[in-house]
Amino acid sequence: MSAVSTPARVLLVDDDETIRVSVARSLRDEGLVVLDAPDGSELQRDLTQFVPDLVVLDWMLPGASGIQLAARVRTSSDAAIVMLTARDEVDDRLRGFAEGADDYVVKPFAMAELVARVTAVLRRRGRIPAVVEVGDLVLDPDAALARRAGVTLDLTATEYRLLAFLAESRGRTMSKGQILTQVWGYDSVDPNLVEVHLSALRRKMEAHGPRLVHTVRGIGYRLSAVAA
């Protein structure tokens, strides 16, 4: 990924320590600066002293709820908001967006999905580069284009979504189930669907350079300029 002047800053508020530690680690692996808290008791201080670019808020928190904290963020900060919650009713989603949420991730979630959504919001706000680079592969999410060794790849919409998801998760191994969920939106169909599209994607990519999408036997696939 191209460099930026300063790393984007994320404030993470979740009372589940296991989730908080895992999410914070994953976001830091993306080069983000993360401050985590178990509740919103110090929210105002964190907003003014840490000055986050984005706030990840769990809906169900001790004390003030995430939805109440979202309203407070909106009154004193221009930080983006990603709600993290087990509440999946349409009315709940609409209420979250009404309070200024930029995105909404439902528990249980794949970590790759949360990271992808956070980075997508930060990208839209110009806080992380719009261009993603892996070796000589360059993805331009705004234009939905991928280039390999300077050549624009002729990808289908599904192939581009598959490549973009692997690029967002670059360096990490993604299972077929995670890929099905994130690229197609479900995980209960024939996993051979992943193999078919991945095979076509590899042919197009490898016409211009060495393999970048590596099979990790028994686990899944990983996009990396370093062989698995």
mmCIF file with all atom_site columns, C-alpha atoms in Angstrom, residues 19-204:
data_model
loop_
_atom_site.group_PDB
_atom_site.id
_atom_site.type_symbol
_atom_site.label_atom_id
_atom_site.label_alt_id
_atom_site.label_comp_id
_atom_site.label_asym_id
_atom_site.label_entity_id
_atom_site.label_seq_id
_atom_site.pdbx_PDB_ins_code
_atom_site.Cartn_x
_atom_site.Cartn_y
_atom_site.Cartn_z
_atom_site.occupancy
_atom_site.B_iso_or_equiv
_atom_site.pdbx_formal_charge
_atom_site.auth_seq_id
_atom_site.auth_comp_id
_atom_site.auth_asym_id
_atom_site.auth_atom_id
_atom_site.pdbx_PDB_model_num
ATOM 1   C CA . ILE A 1 19  ? -13.165 -9.092  20.590  1.00 0.00 ? 19  ILE A CA 1
ATOM 2   C CA . ARG A 1 20  ? -11.509 -5.786  21.471  1.00 0.00 ? 20  ARG A CA 1
ATOM 3   C CA . VAL A 1 21  ? -8.005  -7.253  21.576  1.00 0.00 ? 21  VAL A CA 1
ATOM 4   C CA . SER A 1 22  ? -8.511  -9.221  18.360  1.00 0.00 ? 22  SER A CA 1
ATOM 5   C CA . VAL A 1 23  ? -9.990  -6.300  16.418  1.00 0.00 ? 23  VAL A CA 1
ATOM 6   C CA . ALA A 1 24  ? -7.331  -3.896  17.674  1.00 0.00 ? 24  ALA A CA 1
ATOM 7   C CA . ARG A 1 25  ? -4.559  -6.281  16.614  1.00 0.00 ? 25  ARG A CA 1
ATOM 8   C CA . SER A 1 26  ? -6.055  -6.765  13.152  1.00 0.00 ? 26  SER A CA 1
ATOM 9   C CA . LEU A 1 27  ? -6.460  -3.026  12.596  1.00 0.00 ? 27  LEU A CA 1
ATOM 10  C CA . ARG A 1 28  ? -2.892  -2.377  13.751  1.00 0.00 ? 28  ARG A CA 1
ATOM 11  C CA . ASP A 1 29  ? -1.735  -5.026  11.284  1.00 0.00 ? 29  ASP A CA 1
ATOM 12  C CA . GLU A 1 30  ? -3.218  -2.758  8.605   1.00 0.00 ? 30  GLU A CA 1
ATOM 13  C CA . GLY A 1 31  ? -0.951  0.071   9.740   1.00 0.00 ? 31  GLY A CA 1
ATOM 14  C CA . LEU A 1 32  ? -3.682  1.924   11.638  1.00 0.00 ? 32  LEU A CA 1
ATOM 15  C CA . VAL A 1 33  ? -3.146  3.581   15.020  1.00 0.00 ? 33  VAL A CA 1
ATOM 16  C CA . VAL A 1 34  ? -5.691  2.125   17.465  1.00 0.00 ? 34  VAL A CA 1
ATOM 17  C CA . LEU A 1 35  ? -6.879  3.226   20.897  1.00 0.00 ? 35  LEU A CA 1
ATOM 18  C CA . ASP A 1 36  ? -9.273  0.766   22.531  1.00 0.00 ? 36  ASP A CA 1
ATOM 19  C CA . ALA A 1 37  ? -11.651 1.221   25.452  1.00 0.00 ? 37  ALA A CA 1
ATOM 20  C CA . PRO A 1 38  ? -14.193 -1.042  27.225  1.00 0.00 ? 38  PRO A CA 1
ATOM 21  C CA . ASP A 1 39  ? -16.874 1.650   27.429  1.00 0.00 ? 39  ASP A CA 1
ATOM 22  C CA . GLY A 1 40  ? -17.587 5.269   26.595  1.00 0.00 ? 40  GLY A CA 1
ATOM 23  C CA . SER A 1 41  ? -16.772 6.778   29.982  1.00 0.00 ? 41  SER A CA 1
ATOM 24  C CA . GLU A 1 42  ? -13.748 8.588   28.535  1.00 0.00 ? 42  GLU A CA 1
ATOM 25  C CA . LEU A 1 43  ? -15.220 9.210   25.085  1.00 0.00 ? 43  LEU A CA 1
ATOM 26  C CA . GLN A 1 44  ? -14.967 12.992  25.145  1.00 0.00 ? 44  GLN A CA 1
ATOM 27  C CA . ARG A 1 45  ? -11.363 12.891  26.300  1.00 0.00 ? 45  ARG A CA 1
ATOM 28  C CA . ASP A 1 46  ? -10.489 10.316  23.649  1.00 0.00 ? 46  ASP A CA 1
ATOM 29  C CA . LEU A 1 47  ? -12.146 12.377  20.916  1.00 0.00 ? 47  LEU A CA 1
ATOM 30  C CA . THR A 1 48  ? -10.252 15.533  21.848  1.00 0.00 ? 48  THR A CA 1
ATOM 31  C CA . GLN A 1 49  ? -6.868  14.031  22.767  1.00 0.00 ? 49  GLN A CA 1
ATOM 32  C CA . PHE A 1 50  ? -6.587  11.002  20.474  1.00 0.00 ? 50  PHE A CA 1
ATOM 33  C CA . VAL A 1 51  ? -8.581  12.685  17.640  1.00 0.00 ? 51  VAL A CA 1
ATOM 34  C CA . PRO A 1 52  ? -9.679  9.538   15.786  1.00 0.00 ? 52  PRO A CA 1
ATOM 35  C CA . ASP A 1 53  ? -10.477 9.452   12.090  1.00 0.00 ? 53  ASP A CA 1
ATOM 36  C CA . LEU A 1 54  ? -12.950 6.640   12.744  1.00 0.00 ? 54  LEU A CA 1
ATOM 37  C CA . VAL A 1 55  ? -14.742 5.225   15.783  1.00 0.00 ? 55  VAL A CA 1
ATOM 38  C CA . VAL A 1 56  ? -15.799 1.566   15.995  1.00 0.00 ? 56  VAL A CA 1
ATOM 39  C CA . LEU A 1 57  ? -18.673 1.377   18.485  1.00 0.00 ? 57  LEU A CA 1
ATOM 40  C CA . ASP A 1 58  ? -20.268 -1.725  19.946  1.00 0.00 ? 58  ASP A CA 1
ATOM 41  C CA . TRP A 1 59  ? -24.011 -1.149  20.316  1.00 0.00 ? 59  TRP A CA 1
ATOM 42  C CA . MET A 1 60  ? -24.440 -2.955  23.634  1.00 0.00 ? 60  MET A CA 1
ATOM 43  C CA . LEU A 1 61  ? -22.121 -1.337  26.185  1.00 0.00 ? 61  LEU A CA 1
ATOM 44  C CA . PRO A 1 62  ? -22.216 -0.849  29.952  1.00 0.00 ? 62  PRO A CA 1
ATOM 45  C CA . GLY A 1 63  ? -23.415 2.643   30.743  1.00 0.00 ? 63  GLY A CA 1
ATOM 46  C CA . ALA A 1 64  ? -24.184 4.667   27.638  1.00 0.00 ? 64  ALA A CA 1
ATOM 47  C CA . SER A 1 65  ? -25.035 2.482   24.646  1.00 0.00 ? 65  SER A CA 1
ATOM 48  C CA . GLY A 1 66  ? -23.168 2.603   21.383  1.00 0.00 ? 66  GLY A CA 1
ATOM 49  C CA . ILE A 1 67  ? -26.062 4.387   19.726  1.00 0.00 ? 67  ILE A CA 1
ATOM 50  C CA . GLN A 1 68  ? -25.973 7.078   22.444  1.00 0.00 ? 68  GLN A CA 1
ATOM 51  C CA . LEU A 1 69  ? -22.212 7.396   22.024  1.00 0.00 ? 69  LEU A CA 1
ATOM 52  C CA . ALA A 1 70  ? -22.631 7.737   18.259  1.00 0.00 ? 70  ALA A CA 1
ATOM 53  C CA . ALA A 1 71  ? -24.815 10.790  18.852  1.00 0.00 ? 71  ALA A CA 1
ATOM 54  C CA . ARG A 1 72  ? -22.101 12.268  21.105  1.00 0.00 ? 72  ARG A CA 1
ATOM 55  C CA . VAL A 1 73  ? -19.428 11.628  18.488  1.00 0.00 ? 73  VAL A CA 1
ATOM 56  C CA . ARG A 1 74  ? -21.502 13.471  15.926  1.00 0.00 ? 74  ARG A CA 1
ATOM 57  C CA . THR A 1 75  ? -21.831 16.559  18.142  1.00 0.00 ? 75  THR A CA 1
ATOM 58  C CA . SER A 1 76  ? -18.114 17.007  18.762  1.00 0.00 ? 76  SER A CA 1
ATOM 59  C CA . SER A 1 77  ? -16.155 15.207  16.066  1.00 0.00 ? 77  SER A CA 1
ATOM 60  C CA . ASP A 1 78  ? -16.102 14.616  12.325  1.00 0.00 ? 78  ASP A CA 1
ATOM 61  C CA . ALA A 1 79  ? -14.834 11.044  12.819  1.00 0.00 ? 79  ALA A CA 1
ATOM 62  C CA . ALA A 1 80  ? -16.499 8.314   10.805  1.00 0.00 ? 80  ALA A CA 1
ATOM 63  C CA . ILE A 1 81  ? -18.509 5.719   12.744  1.00 0.00 ? 81  ILE A CA 1
ATOM 64  C CA . VAL A 1 82  ? -18.762 1.962   12.233  1.00 0.00 ? 82  VAL A CA 1
ATOM 65  C CA . MET A 1 83  ? -21.333 0.267   14.457  1.00 0.00 ? 83  MET A CA 1
ATOM 66  C CA . LEU A 1 84  ? -20.493 -3.240  15.702  1.00 0.00 ? 84  LEU A CA 1
ATOM 67  C CA . THR A 1 85  ? -23.515 -5.130  16.995  1.00 0.00 ? 85  THR A CA 1
ATOM 68  C CA . ALA A 1 86  ? -25.550 -8.303  17.203  1.00 0.00 ? 86  ALA A CA 1
ATOM 69  C CA . ARG A 1 87  ? -28.698 -6.303  16.390  1.00 0.00 ? 87  ARG A CA 1
ATOM 70  C CA . ASP A 1 88  ? -29.649 -7.103  12.805  1.00 0.00 ? 88  ASP A CA 1
ATOM 71  C CA . GLU A 1 89  ? -33.211 -5.819  12.471  1.00 0.00 ? 89  GLU A CA 1
ATOM 72  C CA . VAL A 1 90  ? -33.879 -3.285  9.722   1.00 0.00 ? 90  VAL A CA 1
ATOM 73  C CA . ASP A 1 91  ? -35.159 -0.740  12.249  1.00 0.00 ? 91  ASP A CA 1
ATOM 74  C CA . ASP A 1 92  ? -31.938 -1.074  14.252  1.00 0.00 ? 92  ASP A CA 1
ATOM 75  C CA . ARG A 1 93  ? -29.845 -0.499  11.146  1.00 0.00 ? 93  ARG A CA 1
ATOM 76  C CA . LEU A 1 94  ? -31.895 2.530   10.192  1.00 0.00 ? 94  LEU A CA 1
ATOM 77  C CA . ARG A 1 95  ? -31.557 3.945   13.697  1.00 0.00 ? 95  ARG A CA 1
ATOM 78  C CA . GLY A 1 96  ? -27.792 3.465   13.549  1.00 0.00 ? 96  GLY A CA 1
ATOM 79  C CA . PHE A 1 97  ? -27.560 5.270   10.233  1.00 0.00 ? 97  PHE A CA 1
ATOM 80  C CA . ALA A 1 98  ? -29.877 8.005   11.521  1.00 0.00 ? 98  ALA A CA 1
ATOM 81  C CA . GLU A 1 99  ? -27.392 8.639   14.336  1.00 0.00 ? 99  GLU A CA 1
ATOM 82  C CA . GLY A 1 100 ? -24.647 9.124   11.785  1.00 0.00 ? 100 GLY A CA 1
ATOM 83  C CA . ALA A 1 101 ? -23.129 5.656   11.378  1.00 0.00 ? 101 ALA A CA 1
ATOM 84  C CA . ASP A 1 102 ? -21.156 5.271   8.161   1.00 0.00 ? 102 ASP A CA 1
ATOM 85  C CA . ASP A 1 103 ? -21.340 1.483   8.206   1.00 0.00 ? 103 ASP A CA 1
ATOM 86  C CA . TYR A 1 104 ? -22.772 -1.365  10.258  1.00 0.00 ? 104 TYR A CA 1
ATOM 87  C CA . VAL A 1 105 ? -21.129 -4.751  10.954  1.00 0.00 ? 105 VAL A CA 1
ATOM 88  C CA . VAL A 1 106 ? -23.223 -7.530  12.485  1.00 0.00 ? 106 VAL A CA 1
ATOM 89  C CA . LYS A 1 107 ? -21.846 -10.020 15.011  1.00 0.00 ? 107 LYS A CA 1
ATOM 90  C CA . PRO A 1 108 ? -20.635 -12.683 14.576  1.00 0.00 ? 108 PRO A CA 1
ATOM 91  C CA . PHE A 1 109 ? -18.425 -11.351 11.816  1.00 0.00 ? 109 PHE A CA 1
ATOM 92  C CA . ALA A 1 110 ? -15.359 -12.418 9.882   1.00 0.00 ? 110 ALA A CA 1
ATOM 93  C CA . MET A 1 111 ? -12.435 -10.270 10.961  1.00 0.00 ? 111 MET A CA 1
ATOM 94  C CA . ALA A 1 112 ? -11.548 -9.706  7.317   1.00 0.00 ? 112 ALA A CA 1
ATOM 95  C CA . GLU A 1 113 ? -14.997 -8.206  6.753   1.00 0.00 ? 113 GLU A CA 1
ATOM 96  C CA . LEU A 1 114 ? -14.641 -5.726  9.596   1.00 0.00 ? 114 LEU A CA 1
ATOM 97  C CA . VAL A 1 115 ? -11.152 -4.715  8.495   1.00 0.00 ? 115 VAL A CA 1
ATOM 98  C CA . ALA A 1 116 ? -12.356 -4.311  4.909   1.00 0.00 ? 116 ALA A CA 1
ATOM 99  C CA . ARG A 1 117 ? -15.297 -2.136  5.978   1.00 0.00 ? 117 ARG A CA 1
ATOM 100 C CA . VAL A 1 118 ? -13.150 0.055   8.231   1.00 0.00 ? 118 VAL A CA 1
ATOM 101 C CA . THR A 1 119 ? -10.540 0.553   5.525   1.00 0.00 ? 119 THR A CA 1
ATOM 102 C CA . ALA A 1 120 ? -13.240 1.244   2.930   1.00 0.00 ? 120 ALA A CA 1
ATOM 103 C CA . VAL A 1 121 ? -14.726 4.025   5.070   1.00 0.00 ? 121 VAL A CA 1
ATOM 104 C CA . LEU A 1 122 ? -11.268 5.484   5.719   1.00 0.00 ? 122 LEU A CA 1
ATOM 105 C CA . ARG A 1 123 ? -10.471 5.290   2.020   1.00 0.00 ? 123 ARG A CA 1
ATOM 106 C CA . ARG A 1 124 ? -13.642 7.195   1.122   1.00 0.00 ? 124 ARG A CA 1
ATOM 107 C CA . ARG A 1 125 ? -12.566 9.871   3.574   1.00 0.00 ? 125 ARG A CA 1
ATOM 108 C CA . GLY A 1 126 ? -9.124  10.083  2.047   1.00 0.00 ? 126 GLY A CA 1
ATOM 109 C CA . ARG A 1 127 ? -7.324  8.785   5.163   1.00 0.00 ? 127 ARG A CA 1
ATOM 110 C CA . ILE A 1 128 ? -5.767  5.771   3.502   1.00 0.00 ? 128 ILE A CA 1
ATOM 111 C CA . PRO A 1 129 ? -4.548  5.494   -0.086  1.00 0.00 ? 129 PRO A CA 1
ATOM 112 C CA . ALA A 1 130 ? -7.127  4.786   -2.767  1.00 0.00 ? 130 ALA A CA 1
ATOM 113 C CA . VAL A 1 131 ? -4.620  2.531   -4.509  1.00 0.00 ? 131 VAL A CA 1
ATOM 114 C CA . VAL A 1 132 ? -3.665  -0.880  -3.100  1.00 0.00 ? 132 VAL A CA 1
ATOM 115 C CA . GLU A 1 133 ? -0.357  -2.409  -4.214  1.00 0.00 ? 133 GLU A CA 1
ATOM 116 C CA . VAL A 1 134 ? 0.833   -6.012  -3.862  1.00 0.00 ? 134 VAL A CA 1
ATOM 117 C CA . GLY A 1 135 ? 4.072   -6.565  -5.722  1.00 0.00 ? 135 GLY A CA 1
ATOM 118 C CA . ASP A 1 136 ? 3.460   -5.371  -9.283  1.00 0.00 ? 136 ASP A CA 1
ATOM 119 C CA . LEU A 1 137 ? -0.318  -5.656  -8.839  1.00 0.00 ? 137 LEU A CA 1
ATOM 120 C CA . VAL A 1 138 ? -2.135  -2.341  -8.402  1.00 0.00 ? 138 VAL A CA 1
ATOM 121 C CA . LEU A 1 139 ? -5.842  -2.063  -7.556  1.00 0.00 ? 139 LEU A CA 1
ATOM 122 C CA . ASP A 1 140 ? -7.733  1.188   -7.926  1.00 0.00 ? 140 ASP A CA 1
ATOM 123 C CA . PRO A 1 141 ? -10.982 0.700   -5.934  1.00 0.00 ? 141 PRO A CA 1
ATOM 124 C CA . ASP A 1 142 ? -12.458 4.002   -7.113  1.00 0.00 ? 142 ASP A CA 1
ATOM 125 C CA . ALA A 1 143 ? -12.186 2.937   -10.761 1.00 0.00 ? 143 ALA A CA 1
ATOM 126 C CA . ALA A 1 144 ? -12.662 -0.802  -10.028 1.00 0.00 ? 144 ALA A CA 1
ATOM 127 C CA . LEU A 1 145 ? -9.550  -1.540  -12.089 1.00 0.00 ? 145 LEU A CA 1
ATOM 128 C CA . ALA A 1 146 ? -6.619  -3.879  -11.536 1.00 0.00 ? 146 ALA A CA 1
ATOM 129 C CA . ARG A 1 147 ? -3.252  -3.585  -13.280 1.00 0.00 ? 147 ARG A CA 1
ATOM 130 C CA . ARG A 1 148 ? -0.455  -6.130  -13.406 1.00 0.00 ? 148 ARG A CA 1
ATOM 131 C CA . ALA A 1 149 ? 2.993   -4.974  -14.541 1.00 0.00 ? 149 ALA A CA 1
ATOM 132 C CA . GLY A 1 150 ? 1.319   -1.882  -15.946 1.00 0.00 ? 150 GLY A CA 1
ATOM 133 C CA . VAL A 1 151 ? -1.277  -3.847  -17.962 1.00 0.00 ? 151 VAL A CA 1
ATOM 134 C CA . THR A 1 152 ? -4.974  -3.407  -17.129 1.00 0.00 ? 152 THR A CA 1
ATOM 135 C CA . LEU A 1 153 ? -6.498  -6.825  -16.444 1.00 0.00 ? 153 LEU A CA 1
ATOM 136 C CA . ASP A 1 154 ? -9.739  -7.708  -18.223 1.00 0.00 ? 154 ASP A CA 1
ATOM 137 C CA . LEU A 1 155 ? -11.675 -8.969  -15.196 1.00 0.00 ? 155 LEU A CA 1
ATOM 138 C CA . THR A 1 156 ? -15.334 -9.769  -14.735 1.00 0.00 ? 156 THR A CA 1
ATOM 139 C CA . ALA A 1 157 ? -17.156 -7.997  -11.900 1.00 0.00 ? 157 ALA A CA 1
ATOM 140 C CA . THR A 1 158 ? -16.962 -11.174 -9.778  1.00 0.00 ? 158 THR A CA 1
ATOM 141 C CA . GLU A 1 159 ? -13.260 -11.648 -10.482 1.00 0.00 ? 159 GLU A CA 1
ATOM 142 C CA . TYR A 1 160 ? -12.566 -8.060  -9.478  1.00 0.00 ? 160 TYR A CA 1
ATOM 143 C CA . ARG A 1 161 ? -14.559 -8.442  -6.229  1.00 0.00 ? 161 ARG A CA 1
ATOM 144 C CA . LEU A 1 162 ? -12.639 -11.638 -5.469  1.00 0.00 ? 162 LEU A CA 1
ATOM 145 C CA . LEU A 1 163 ? -9.293  -9.976  -6.134  1.00 0.00 ? 163 LEU A CA 1
ATOM 146 C CA . ALA A 1 164 ? -10.260 -6.855  -4.169  1.00 0.00 ? 164 ALA A CA 1
ATOM 147 C CA . PHE A 1 165 ? -11.249 -8.945  -1.143  1.00 0.00 ? 165 PHE A CA 1
ATOM 148 C CA . LEU A 1 166 ? -7.977  -10.863 -1.233  1.00 0.00 ? 166 LEU A CA 1
ATOM 149 C CA . ALA A 1 167 ? -6.106  -7.567  -1.631  1.00 0.00 ? 167 ALA A CA 1
ATOM 150 C CA . GLU A 1 168 ? -7.857  -6.058  1.387   1.00 0.00 ? 168 GLU A CA 1
ATOM 151 C CA . SER A 1 169 ? -6.805  -9.196  3.287   1.00 0.00 ? 169 SER A CA 1
ATOM 152 C CA . ARG A 1 170 ? -3.347  -9.357  1.712   1.00 0.00 ? 170 ARG A CA 1
ATOM 153 C CA . GLY A 1 171 ? -0.831  -11.447 3.588   1.00 0.00 ? 171 GLY A CA 1
ATOM 154 C CA . ARG A 1 172 ? -3.581  -13.331 5.449   1.00 0.00 ? 172 ARG A CA 1
ATOM 155 C CA . THR A 1 173 ? -5.050  -16.695 4.481   1.00 0.00 ? 173 THR A CA 1
ATOM 156 C CA . MET A 1 174 ? -8.772  -16.584 3.689   1.00 0.00 ? 174 MET A CA 1
ATOM 157 C CA . SER A 1 175 ? -10.885 -19.757 3.784   1.00 0.00 ? 175 SER A CA 1
ATOM 158 C CA . LYS A 1 176 ? -13.351 -20.663 1.036   1.00 0.00 ? 176 LYS A CA 1
ATOM 159 C CA . GLY A 1 177 ? -16.181 -19.938 3.474   1.00 0.00 ? 177 GLY A CA 1
ATOM 160 C CA . GLN A 1 178 ? -14.889 -16.438 4.176   1.00 0.00 ? 178 GLN A CA 1
ATOM 161 C CA . ILE A 1 179 ? -14.465 -15.767 0.471   1.00 0.00 ? 179 ILE A CA 1
ATOM 162 C CA . LEU A 1 180 ? -17.977 -17.013 -0.342  1.00 0.00 ? 180 LEU A CA 1
ATOM 163 C CA . THR A 1 181 ? -19.469 -14.845 2.400   1.00 0.00 ? 181 THR A CA 1
ATOM 164 C CA . GLN A 1 182 ? -17.576 -11.694 1.486   1.00 0.00 ? 182 GLN A CA 1
ATOM 165 C CA . VAL A 1 183 ? -17.622 -11.948 -2.308  1.00 0.00 ? 183 VAL A CA 1
ATOM 166 C CA . TRP A 1 184 ? -20.946 -13.677 -2.968  1.00 0.00 ? 184 TRP A CA 1
ATOM 167 C CA . GLY A 1 185 ? -22.742 -12.908 0.287   1.00 0.00 ? 185 GLY A CA 1
ATOM 168 C CA . TYR A 1 186 ? -23.378 -16.482 1.387   1.00 0.00 ? 186 TYR A CA 1
ATOM 169 C CA . ASP A 1 187 ? -21.423 -19.575 2.432   1.00 0.00 ? 187 ASP A CA 1
ATOM 170 C CA . SER A 1 188 ? -23.842 -22.467 1.899   1.00 0.00 ? 188 SER A CA 1
ATOM 171 C CA . VAL A 1 189 ? -23.184 -23.187 -1.786  1.00 0.00 ? 189 VAL A CA 1
ATOM 172 C CA . ASP A 1 190 ? -20.658 -25.402 -3.519  1.00 0.00 ? 190 ASP A CA 1
ATOM 173 C CA . PRO A 1 191 ? -17.189 -24.164 -2.505  1.00 0.00 ? 191 PRO A CA 1
ATOM 174 C CA . ASN A 1 192 ? -16.040 -25.113 -6.014  1.00 0.00 ? 192 ASN A CA 1
ATOM 175 C CA . LEU A 1 193 ? -17.495 -21.741 -7.017  1.00 0.00 ? 193 LEU A CA 1
ATOM 176 C CA . VAL A 1 194 ? -14.430 -20.136 -5.447  1.00 0.00 ? 194 VAL A CA 1
ATOM 177 C CA . GLU A 1 195 ? -12.057 -22.465 -7.289  1.00 0.00 ? 195 GLU A CA 1
ATOM 178 C CA . VAL A 1 196 ? -13.668 -21.818 -10.669 1.00 0.00 ? 196 VAL A CA 1
ATOM 179 C CA . HIS A 1 197 ? -13.436 -18.039 -10.415 1.00 0.00 ? 197 HIS A CA 1
ATOM 180 C CA . LEU A 1 198 ? -10.030 -18.149 -8.760  1.00 0.00 ? 198 LEU A CA 1
ATOM 181 C CA . SER A 1 199 ? -8.671  -20.322 -11.550 1.00 0.00 ? 199 SER A CA 1
ATOM 182 C CA . ALA A 1 200 ? -9.864  -17.820 -14.175 1.00 0.00 ? 200 ALA A CA 1
ATOM 183 C CA . LEU A 1 201 ? -8.462  -14.922 -12.141 1.00 0.00 ? 201 LEU A CA 1
ATOM 184 C CA . ARG A 1 202 ? -5.079  -16.611 -11.810 1.00 0.00 ? 202 ARG A CA 1
ATOM 185 C CA . ARG A 1 203 ? -4.837  -17.232 -15.565 1.00 0.00 ? 203 ARG A CA 1
ATOM 186 C CA . LYS A 1 204 ? -5.387  -13.555 -16.291 1.00 0.00 ? 204 LYS A CA 1
#
